[in-house]
XYZ file of C-alpha atoms in Angstrom:
557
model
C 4.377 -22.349 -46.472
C 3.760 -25.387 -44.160
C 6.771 -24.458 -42.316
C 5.394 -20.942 -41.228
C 3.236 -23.412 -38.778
C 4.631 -26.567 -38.572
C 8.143 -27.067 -36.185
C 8.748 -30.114 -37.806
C 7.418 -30.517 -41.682
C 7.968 -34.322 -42.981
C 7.191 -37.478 -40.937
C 8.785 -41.151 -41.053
C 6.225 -42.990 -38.809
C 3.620 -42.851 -37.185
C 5.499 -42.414 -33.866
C 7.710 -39.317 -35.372
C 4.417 -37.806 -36.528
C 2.675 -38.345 -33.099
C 5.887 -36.797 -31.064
C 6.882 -34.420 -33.120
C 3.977 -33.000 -34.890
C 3.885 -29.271 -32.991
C 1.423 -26.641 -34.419
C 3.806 -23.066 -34.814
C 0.416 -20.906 -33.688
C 0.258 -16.973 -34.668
C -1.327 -14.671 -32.791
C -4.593 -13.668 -34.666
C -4.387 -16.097 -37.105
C -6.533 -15.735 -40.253
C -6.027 -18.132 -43.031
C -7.034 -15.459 -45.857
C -4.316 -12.987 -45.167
C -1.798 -15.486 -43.519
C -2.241 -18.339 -46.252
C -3.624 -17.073 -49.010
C -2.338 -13.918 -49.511
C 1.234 -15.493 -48.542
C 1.095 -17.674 -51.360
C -0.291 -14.703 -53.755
C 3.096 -12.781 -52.384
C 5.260 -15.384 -53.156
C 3.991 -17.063 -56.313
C 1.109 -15.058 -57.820
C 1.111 -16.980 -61.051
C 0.403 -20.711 -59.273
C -2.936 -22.210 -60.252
C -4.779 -21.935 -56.910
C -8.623 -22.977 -58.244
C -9.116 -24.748 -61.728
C -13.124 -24.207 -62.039
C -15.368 -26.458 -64.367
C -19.151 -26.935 -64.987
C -21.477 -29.389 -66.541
C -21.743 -27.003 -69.420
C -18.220 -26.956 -70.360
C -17.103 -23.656 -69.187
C -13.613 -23.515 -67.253
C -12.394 -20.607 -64.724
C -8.952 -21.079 -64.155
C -7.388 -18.578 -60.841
C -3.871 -17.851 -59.544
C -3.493 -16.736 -55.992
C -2.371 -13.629 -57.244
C -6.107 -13.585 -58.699
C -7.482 -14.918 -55.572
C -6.014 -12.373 -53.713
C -7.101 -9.652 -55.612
C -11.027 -10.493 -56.180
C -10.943 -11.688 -52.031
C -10.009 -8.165 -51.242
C -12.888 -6.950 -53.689
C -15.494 -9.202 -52.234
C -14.440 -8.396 -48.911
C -15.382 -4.545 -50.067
C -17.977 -5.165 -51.984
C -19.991 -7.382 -48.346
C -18.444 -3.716 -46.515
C -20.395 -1.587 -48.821
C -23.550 -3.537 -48.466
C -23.423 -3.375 -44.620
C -21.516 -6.698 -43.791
C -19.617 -6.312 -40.903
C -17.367 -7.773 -38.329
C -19.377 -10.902 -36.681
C -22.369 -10.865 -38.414
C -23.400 -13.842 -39.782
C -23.369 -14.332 -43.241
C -25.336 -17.599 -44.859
C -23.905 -19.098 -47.735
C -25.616 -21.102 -50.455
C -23.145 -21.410 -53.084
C -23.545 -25.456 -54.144
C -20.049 -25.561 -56.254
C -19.967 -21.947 -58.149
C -16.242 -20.167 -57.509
C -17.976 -17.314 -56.003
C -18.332 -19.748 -52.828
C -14.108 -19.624 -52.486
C -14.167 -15.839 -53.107
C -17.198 -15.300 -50.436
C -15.095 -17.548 -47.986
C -12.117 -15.251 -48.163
C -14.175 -12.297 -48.454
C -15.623 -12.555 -45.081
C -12.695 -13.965 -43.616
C -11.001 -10.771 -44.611
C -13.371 -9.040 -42.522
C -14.302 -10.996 -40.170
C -17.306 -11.913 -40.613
C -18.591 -15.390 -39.247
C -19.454 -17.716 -42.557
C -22.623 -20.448 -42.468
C -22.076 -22.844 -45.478
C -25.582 -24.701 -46.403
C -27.121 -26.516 -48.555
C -29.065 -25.579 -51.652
C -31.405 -28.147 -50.959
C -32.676 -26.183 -48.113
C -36.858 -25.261 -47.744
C -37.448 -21.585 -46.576
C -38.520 -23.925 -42.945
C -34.948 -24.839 -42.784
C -33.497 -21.509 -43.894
C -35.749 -19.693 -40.817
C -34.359 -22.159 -38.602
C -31.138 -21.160 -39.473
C -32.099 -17.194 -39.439
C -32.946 -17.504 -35.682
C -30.841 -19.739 -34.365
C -28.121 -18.173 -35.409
C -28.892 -14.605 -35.955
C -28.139 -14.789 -39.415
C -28.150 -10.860 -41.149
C -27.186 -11.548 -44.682
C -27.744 -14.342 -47.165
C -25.401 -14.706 -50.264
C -26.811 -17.267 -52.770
C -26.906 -19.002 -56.035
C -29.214 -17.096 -58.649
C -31.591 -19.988 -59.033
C -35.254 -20.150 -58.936
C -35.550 -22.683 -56.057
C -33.086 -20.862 -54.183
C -34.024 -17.488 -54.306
C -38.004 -18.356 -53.841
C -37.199 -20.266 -50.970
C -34.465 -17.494 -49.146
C -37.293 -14.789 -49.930
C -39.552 -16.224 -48.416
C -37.770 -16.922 -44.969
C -37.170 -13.384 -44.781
C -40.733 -12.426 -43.201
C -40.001 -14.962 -40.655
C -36.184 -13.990 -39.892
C -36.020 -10.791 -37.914
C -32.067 -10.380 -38.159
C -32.194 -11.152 -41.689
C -31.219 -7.834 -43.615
C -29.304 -8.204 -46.689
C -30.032 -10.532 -49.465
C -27.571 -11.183 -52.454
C -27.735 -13.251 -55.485
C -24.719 -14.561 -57.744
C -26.856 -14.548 -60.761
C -28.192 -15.267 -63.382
C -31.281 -14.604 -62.195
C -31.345 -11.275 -59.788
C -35.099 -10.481 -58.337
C -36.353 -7.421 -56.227
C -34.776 -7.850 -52.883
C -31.531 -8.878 -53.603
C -28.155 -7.155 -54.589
C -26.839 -8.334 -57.732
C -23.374 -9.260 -56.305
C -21.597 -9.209 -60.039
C -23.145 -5.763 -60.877
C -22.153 -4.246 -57.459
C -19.375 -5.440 -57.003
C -17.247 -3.512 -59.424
C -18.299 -0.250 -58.190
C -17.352 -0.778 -54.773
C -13.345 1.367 -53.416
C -10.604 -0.280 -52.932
C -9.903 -2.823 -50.375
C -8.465 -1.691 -47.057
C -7.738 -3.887 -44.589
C -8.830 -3.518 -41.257
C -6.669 -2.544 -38.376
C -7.650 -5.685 -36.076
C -10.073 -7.993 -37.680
C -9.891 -11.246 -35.266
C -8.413 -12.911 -32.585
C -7.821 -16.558 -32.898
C -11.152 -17.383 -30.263
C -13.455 -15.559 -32.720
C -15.375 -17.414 -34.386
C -14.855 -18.477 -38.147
C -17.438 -20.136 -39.465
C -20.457 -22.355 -38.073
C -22.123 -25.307 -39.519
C -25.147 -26.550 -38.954
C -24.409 -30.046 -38.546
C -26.342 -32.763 -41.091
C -26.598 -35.261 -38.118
C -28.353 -38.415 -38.136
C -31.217 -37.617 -35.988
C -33.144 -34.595 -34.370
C -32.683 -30.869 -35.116
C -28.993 -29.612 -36.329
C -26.707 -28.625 -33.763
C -24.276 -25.318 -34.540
C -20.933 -26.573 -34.227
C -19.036 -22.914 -34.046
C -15.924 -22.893 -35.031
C -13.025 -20.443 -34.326
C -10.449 -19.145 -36.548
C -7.442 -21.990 -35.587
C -9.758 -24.460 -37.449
C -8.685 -23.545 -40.825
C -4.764 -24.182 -39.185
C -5.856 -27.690 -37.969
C -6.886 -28.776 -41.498
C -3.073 -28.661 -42.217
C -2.616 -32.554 -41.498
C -5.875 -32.857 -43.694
C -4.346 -31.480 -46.985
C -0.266 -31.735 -46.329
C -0.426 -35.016 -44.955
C -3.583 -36.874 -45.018
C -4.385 -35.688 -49.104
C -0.501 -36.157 -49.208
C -0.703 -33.387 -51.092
C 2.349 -30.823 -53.102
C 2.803 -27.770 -54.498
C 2.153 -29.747 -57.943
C -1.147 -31.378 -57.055
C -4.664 -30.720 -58.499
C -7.003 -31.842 -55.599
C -10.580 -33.282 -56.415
C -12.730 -33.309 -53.017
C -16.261 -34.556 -54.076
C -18.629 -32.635 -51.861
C -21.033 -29.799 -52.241
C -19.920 -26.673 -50.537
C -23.296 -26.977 -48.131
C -21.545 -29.032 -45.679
C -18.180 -29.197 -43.392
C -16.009 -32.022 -46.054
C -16.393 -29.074 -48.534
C -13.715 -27.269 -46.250
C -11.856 -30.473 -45.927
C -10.866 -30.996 -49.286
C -11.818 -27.558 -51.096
C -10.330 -25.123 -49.365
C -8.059 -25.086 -46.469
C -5.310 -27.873 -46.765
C -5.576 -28.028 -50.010
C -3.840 -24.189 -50.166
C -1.852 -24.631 -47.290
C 0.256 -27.121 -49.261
C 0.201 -25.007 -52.127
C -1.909 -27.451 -54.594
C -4.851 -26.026 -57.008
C -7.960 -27.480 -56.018
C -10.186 -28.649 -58.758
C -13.727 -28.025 -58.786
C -16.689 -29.975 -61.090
C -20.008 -27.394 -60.577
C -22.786 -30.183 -61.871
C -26.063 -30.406 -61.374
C -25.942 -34.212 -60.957
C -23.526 -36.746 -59.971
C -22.736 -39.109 -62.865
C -19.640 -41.831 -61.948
C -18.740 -41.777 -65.982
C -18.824 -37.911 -66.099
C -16.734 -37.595 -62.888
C -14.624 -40.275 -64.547
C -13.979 -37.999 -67.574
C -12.963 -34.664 -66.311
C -10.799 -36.619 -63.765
C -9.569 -37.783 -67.014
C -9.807 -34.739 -69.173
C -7.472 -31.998 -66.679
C -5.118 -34.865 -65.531
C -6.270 -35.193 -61.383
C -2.847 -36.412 -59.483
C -5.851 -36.501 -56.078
C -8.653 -37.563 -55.299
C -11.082 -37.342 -52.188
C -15.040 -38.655 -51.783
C -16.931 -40.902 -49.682
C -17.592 -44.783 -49.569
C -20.745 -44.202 -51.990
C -18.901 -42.334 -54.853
C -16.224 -45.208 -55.009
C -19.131 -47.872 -55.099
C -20.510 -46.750 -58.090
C -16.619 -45.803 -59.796
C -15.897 -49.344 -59.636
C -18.715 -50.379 -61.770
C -17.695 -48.104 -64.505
C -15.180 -49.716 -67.148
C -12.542 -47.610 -65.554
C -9.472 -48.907 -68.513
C -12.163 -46.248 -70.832
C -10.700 -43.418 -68.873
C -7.039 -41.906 -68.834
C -6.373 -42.147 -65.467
C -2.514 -42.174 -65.395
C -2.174 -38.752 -63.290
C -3.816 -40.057 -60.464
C -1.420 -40.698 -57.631
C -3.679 -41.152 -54.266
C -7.031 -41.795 -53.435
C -8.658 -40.653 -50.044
C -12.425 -41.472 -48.394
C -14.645 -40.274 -45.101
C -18.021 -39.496 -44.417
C -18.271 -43.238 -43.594
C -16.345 -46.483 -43.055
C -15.719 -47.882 -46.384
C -16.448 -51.598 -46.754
C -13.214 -53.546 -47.338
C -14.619 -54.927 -50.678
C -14.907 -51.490 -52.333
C -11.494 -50.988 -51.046
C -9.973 -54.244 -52.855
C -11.818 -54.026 -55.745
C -11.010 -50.141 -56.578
C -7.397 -51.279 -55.749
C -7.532 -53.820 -58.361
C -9.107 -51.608 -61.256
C -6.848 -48.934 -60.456
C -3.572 -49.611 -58.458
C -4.196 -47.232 -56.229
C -5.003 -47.595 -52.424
C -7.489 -45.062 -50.816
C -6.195 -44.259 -47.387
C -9.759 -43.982 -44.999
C -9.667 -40.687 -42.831
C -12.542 -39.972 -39.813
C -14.013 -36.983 -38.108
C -16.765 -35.136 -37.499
C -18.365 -31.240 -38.358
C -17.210 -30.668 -34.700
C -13.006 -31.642 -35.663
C -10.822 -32.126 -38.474
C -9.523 -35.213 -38.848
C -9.169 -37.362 -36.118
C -8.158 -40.700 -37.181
C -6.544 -41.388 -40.603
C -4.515 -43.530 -42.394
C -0.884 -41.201 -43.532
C 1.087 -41.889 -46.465
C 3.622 -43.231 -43.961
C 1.468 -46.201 -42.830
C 0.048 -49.499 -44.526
C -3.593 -48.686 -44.627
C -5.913 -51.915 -43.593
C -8.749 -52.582 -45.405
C -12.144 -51.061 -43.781
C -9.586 -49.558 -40.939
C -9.985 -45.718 -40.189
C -6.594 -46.004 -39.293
C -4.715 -44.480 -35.862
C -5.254 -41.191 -34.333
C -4.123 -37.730 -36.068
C -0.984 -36.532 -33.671
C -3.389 -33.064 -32.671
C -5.418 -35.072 -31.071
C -5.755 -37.277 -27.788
C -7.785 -39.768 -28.840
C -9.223 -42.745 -26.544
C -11.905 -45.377 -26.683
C -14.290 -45.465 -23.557
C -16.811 -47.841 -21.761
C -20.240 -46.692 -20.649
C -19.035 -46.104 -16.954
C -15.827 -44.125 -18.781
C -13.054 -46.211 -18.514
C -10.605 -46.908 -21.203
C -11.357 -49.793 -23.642
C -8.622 -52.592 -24.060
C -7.420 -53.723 -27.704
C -10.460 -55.614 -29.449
C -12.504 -54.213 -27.445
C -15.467 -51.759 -28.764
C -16.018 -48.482 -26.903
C -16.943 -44.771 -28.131
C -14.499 -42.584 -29.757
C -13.514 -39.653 -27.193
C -11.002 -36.649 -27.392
C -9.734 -35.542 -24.633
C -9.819 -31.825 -24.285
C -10.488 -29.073 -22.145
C -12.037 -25.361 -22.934
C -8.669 -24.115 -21.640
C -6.439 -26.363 -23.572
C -8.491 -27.484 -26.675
C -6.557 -29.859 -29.673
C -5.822 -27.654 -32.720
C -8.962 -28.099 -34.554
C -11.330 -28.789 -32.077
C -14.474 -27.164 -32.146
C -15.965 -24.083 -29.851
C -19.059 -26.027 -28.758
C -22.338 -25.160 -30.035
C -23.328 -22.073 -30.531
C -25.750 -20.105 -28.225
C -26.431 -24.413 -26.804
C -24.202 -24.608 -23.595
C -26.654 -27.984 -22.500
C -25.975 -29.279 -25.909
C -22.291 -28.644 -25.662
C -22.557 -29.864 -21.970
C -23.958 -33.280 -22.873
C -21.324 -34.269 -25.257
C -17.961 -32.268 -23.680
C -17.439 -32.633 -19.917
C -15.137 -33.575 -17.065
C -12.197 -33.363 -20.219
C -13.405 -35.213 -22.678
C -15.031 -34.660 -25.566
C -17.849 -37.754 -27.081
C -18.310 -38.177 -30.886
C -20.711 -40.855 -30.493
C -19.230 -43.199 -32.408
C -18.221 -46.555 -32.006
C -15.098 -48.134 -32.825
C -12.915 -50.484 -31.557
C -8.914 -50.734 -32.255
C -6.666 -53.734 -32.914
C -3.215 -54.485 -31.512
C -1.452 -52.627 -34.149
C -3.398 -49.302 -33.269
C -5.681 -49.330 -35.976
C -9.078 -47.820 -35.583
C -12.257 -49.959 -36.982
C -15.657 -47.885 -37.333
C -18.659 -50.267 -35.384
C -21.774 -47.218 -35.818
C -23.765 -44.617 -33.917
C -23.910 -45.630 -30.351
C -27.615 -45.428 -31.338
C -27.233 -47.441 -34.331
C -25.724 -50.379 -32.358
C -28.485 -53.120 -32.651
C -29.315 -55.361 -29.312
C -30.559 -58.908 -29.982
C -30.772 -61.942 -28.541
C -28.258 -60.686 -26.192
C -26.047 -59.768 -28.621
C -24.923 -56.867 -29.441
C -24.254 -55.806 -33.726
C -22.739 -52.895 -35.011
C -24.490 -52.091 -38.724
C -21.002 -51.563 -40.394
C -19.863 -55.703 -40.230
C -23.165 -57.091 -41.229
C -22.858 -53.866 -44.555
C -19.283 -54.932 -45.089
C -20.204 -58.485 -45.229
C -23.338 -57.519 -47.513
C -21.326 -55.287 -49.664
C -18.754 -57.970 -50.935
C -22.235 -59.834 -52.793
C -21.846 -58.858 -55.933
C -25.524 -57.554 -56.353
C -25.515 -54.850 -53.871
C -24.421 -51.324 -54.550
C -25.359 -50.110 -51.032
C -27.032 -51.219 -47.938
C -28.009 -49.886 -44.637
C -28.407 -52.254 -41.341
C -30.973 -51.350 -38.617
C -32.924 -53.114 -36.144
C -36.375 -53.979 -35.843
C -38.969 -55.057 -32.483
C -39.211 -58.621 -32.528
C -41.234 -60.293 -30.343
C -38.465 -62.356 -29.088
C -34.949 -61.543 -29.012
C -35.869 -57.522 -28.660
C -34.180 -56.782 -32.120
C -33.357 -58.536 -35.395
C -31.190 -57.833 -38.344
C -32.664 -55.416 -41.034
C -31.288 -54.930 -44.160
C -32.321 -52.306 -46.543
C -30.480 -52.798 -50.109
C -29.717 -50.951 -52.855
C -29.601 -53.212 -56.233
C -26.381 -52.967 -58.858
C -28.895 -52.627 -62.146
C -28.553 -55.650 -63.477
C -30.015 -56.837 -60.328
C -32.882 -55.471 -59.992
C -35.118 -57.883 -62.044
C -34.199 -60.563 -60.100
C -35.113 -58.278 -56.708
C -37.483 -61.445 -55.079
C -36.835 -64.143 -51.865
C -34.634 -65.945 -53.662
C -32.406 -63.194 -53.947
C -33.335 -62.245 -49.934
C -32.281 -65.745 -49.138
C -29.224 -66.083 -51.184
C -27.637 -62.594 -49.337
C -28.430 -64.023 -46.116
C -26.427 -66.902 -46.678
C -23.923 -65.225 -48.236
C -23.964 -62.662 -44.933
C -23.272 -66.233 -42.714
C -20.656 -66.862 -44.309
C -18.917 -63.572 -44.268
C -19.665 -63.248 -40.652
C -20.853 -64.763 -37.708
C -23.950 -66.187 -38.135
C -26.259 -64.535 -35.737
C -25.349 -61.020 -37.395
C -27.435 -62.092 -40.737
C -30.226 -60.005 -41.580
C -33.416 -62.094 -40.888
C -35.170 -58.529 -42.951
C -34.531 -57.384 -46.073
C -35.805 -54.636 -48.130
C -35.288 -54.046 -51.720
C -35.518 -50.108 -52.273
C -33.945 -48.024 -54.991
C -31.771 -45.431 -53.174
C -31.188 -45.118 -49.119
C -32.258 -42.037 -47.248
C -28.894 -40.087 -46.278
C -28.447 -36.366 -44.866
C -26.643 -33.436 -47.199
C -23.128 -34.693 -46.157
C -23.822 -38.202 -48.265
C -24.271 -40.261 -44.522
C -27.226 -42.984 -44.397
C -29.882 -42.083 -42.156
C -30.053 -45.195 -40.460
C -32.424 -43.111 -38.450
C -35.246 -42.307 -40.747
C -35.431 -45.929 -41.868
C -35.564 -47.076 -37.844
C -38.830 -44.740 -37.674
C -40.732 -45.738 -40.646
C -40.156 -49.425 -38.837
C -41.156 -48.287 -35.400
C -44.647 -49.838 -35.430
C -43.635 -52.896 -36.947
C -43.143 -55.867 -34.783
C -41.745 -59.368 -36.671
C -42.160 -62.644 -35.132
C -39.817 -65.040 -35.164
């Protein structure tokens, strides 16, 4: 399959991936007929989805199945007035009707909006009107469904409603009773061009209201590198991406590199995440991959991980955030296995990563993915030496835009103005890269902390927090002080045999330990016990919300 869209398929180094990695593009690319349906061509009987819940009941789909209930879901959204463009909401959390609604509307064209189930009708009207969404499909829950029925009133393009099940009110089309009375499935003569526009998410960001970062249909082709080479994934893989299908690293590790290289993606539908339960189905259907932020691996390693079979697993993966080098050695330890760090936003794929070809370095995002042309910039925009810490740009223009790359934000041309212009692209993230090329994650450009002239990125003083054996998470932010503008706040998260012994002798003890893991001035001269961190729907620590509820506090030194 890759080789359909790759010139060059396997990779030596890191310079024979970044000169010879060349995208084969089609014209009017759509990953459900061009991928999927490829694979349900050639090998109909290959495990595509493996499907698990909390209760114990399994799903198990070829692509030859895919194929065939895509095509019926794409009739089924026809016969209920779903058409080419319209926006279609989806708030699936982990049920396999999310990878069938995904194809569905691909199929048609129809523009997809993953979110969150976690959503209040506020939120969903937001949505509604922002984007002119005209049909919601959603989990048959009672939070759900109260909360998407009551947006409607509000949501003047809203027209269609449709629940999943179990539960099926007034109002809403009962997809799995429908759906089997709907025709046949015929395609249509000309359902996109590779500039329409795929799918949009509403990004979780840190701060303010969420942006629409539109994406057009190429974006499933630039998650390639993420599955085939990032995932270092094969035909004989069973992927496990830990994410909830609400936000963009659902796509990332659910969906489309996972099926370009032809591996099943494996899917957990809980209610709750539980490190020992994780643990045991990892265990239980033999995982040979495995992908989830810094936060799921923090609370792995203090499982007693020789209780669980874990021969199958081959490679280990993390983004979402940096991951603190500690985590890193200590899985490593437990397991064997390295995780190789990847980085990139709702707005790209991947854009730095550690590959199977390279020696990943602790805490390092590791170099930039070959697609793009990545650079680190000053504040007057020119290039950053080695050890040096800029933001994170890609270079890009409308006219000749990386493989990947978002659109811009939808119906926001300032918003997409303020962050893409004069050819380049800014994430707003800090980094800075070593001699070897490597990439090292510093924070927000508004999360970088300003005191006593110097300036702290949050990530070293965490890393250096997160190798004390009592913390299971932390977040760094700065507070007024009367005196050198800012100082060092840390707000911890306890392991819990900890927390009993949460007092200043414990405060004092991890600021010592922070001056000796670092340079001294970077210790935390604040710290705050609290029992979990506030973080947005992607898993990300809203460094944000804690900086506000500290806004009218002033310390004195």
């Amino acid at each position: 399959m890759v080789e359909r869209f790759l010139r060059q398929t396997h990779f030596s180094s890191v310079d024979d991936y970044n000169r010879n990695l060349e995208f084969i593009i089609p014209e009017n690319f759509n990953f459900a007929y061009d991928v999927l349906d490829a694979w349900a061509e050639e090998e109909p009987d290959k495990l595509a989805l493996l499907w698990t819940n909390d209760q114990g009941v399994e799903r198990r789909f070829t692509f030859g199945e895919m194929k065939e209930l895509s095509d019926k879901a794409a009739a089924y959204f026809q016969s209920i007035g779903i058409q080419k463009g319209d926006m279609v909401m989806i708030i699936l959390k982990r049920h396999y009707e999310f990878w069938l609604t995904m194809m569905g509307l691909s199929k048609i064209g129809a523009v997809a909006i993953p979110a969150t189930h976690m959503l209040t009708t506020h939120d969903i009207v937001y949505r509604n009107n922002r984007a002119g969404v005209k049909a919601i499909i959603c989990v048959g829950e009672a939070y759900v469904l109260h909360q998407v029925a009551e947006s409607k009133k509000d949501s003047p393009t809203l027209q269609t409603l449709v629940s999943v099940g179990p539960i099926v009110p007034n109002g809403f089309h009962d997809w799995h009773k429908e759906w089997n009375q709907v025709p046949a499935f015929q395609r249509p003569e000309h359902v996109n061009t590779n500039d329409d526009i795929l799918l949009i998410y509403f990004s979780s960001g840190t701060s303010g209201e969420p942006k629409m970062a539109a994406h057009d249909h190429l974006y499933a082709l630039g998650h390639l590198s993420t599955g085939v080479f990032w995932h270092n994934l094969s035909e004989d893989s069973l992927h496990l991406t830990v994410a909830d299908t609400g936000w963009g690293k659902a796509v990332w590790g659910k969906l489309y590199g996972q099926w370009f290289a032809g591996a099943a993606v494996f899917v957990f539908d809980h209610e709750k995440f539980s490190a020992d339960t994780m643990l045991q189905q990892m265990a239980k259907y033999h995982v040979t991959s495995f992908c989830a932020p810094p936060t799921i691996y923090r609370f792995m390693i203090r499982e007693d991980l020789s209780k669980y079979d874990l021969s199958a697993l081959r490679y280990c993966c993390t983004a979402g955030e940096a991951l603190n080098p500690a985590v890193f050695d200590h899985f490593k330890e437990l397991t064997g296995i390295t995780i190789y760090e990847g980085f990139g936003q709702t707005e790209t794929t991947m854009t730095l990563g550690t590959m199977p070809w390279m020696q990943p370095k602790p805490g390092s995002m590791g170099m930039p993915n070959g697609q793009y042309d990545i650079d680190l910039l000053r504040a007057d925009g020119t290039s950053c030496e080695d050890g040096e810490k800029g933001e994170i740009v890609v270079r890009a223009t409308p006219d000749r835009k990386p493989v990947g790359l978002f659109k811009g934000y939808y119906r926001d041309e300032e918003k997409t103005q303020s962050v893409w212009h004069d050819g380049v692209y800014h994430t707003g993230d800090m980094a800075w890269r070593d001699e070897d090329g490597y990439y090292w994650f510093e924070g927000r450009i508004d999360d970088v902390i300003k005191s006593s002239g110097y300036r702290i990125g949050p990530f070293e003083v965490e890393s250096a927090l997160m190798t004390h054996p009592a913390v299971v998470e932390c977040a760094i932010t700065g507070v007024p002080d009367d005196i050198r503008g800012m100082v060092v706040k840390a707000t911890v998260v306890l392991g819990k045999e900890w927390k009993d012994k949460a007092d200043d002798n414990l405060k004092k003890d991890l600021q010592n330990h922070v001056k000796r893991e670092t340079a001294p001035y970077k210790y935390p001269r604040i710290i705050e016990f609290v029992d979990e961190l506030p973080k947005t729907i992607s898993g990300k620590i809203r460094r944000v919300e804690i900086r506000n509820k500290d806004k009218g506090t002033v310390h004195s030194s």
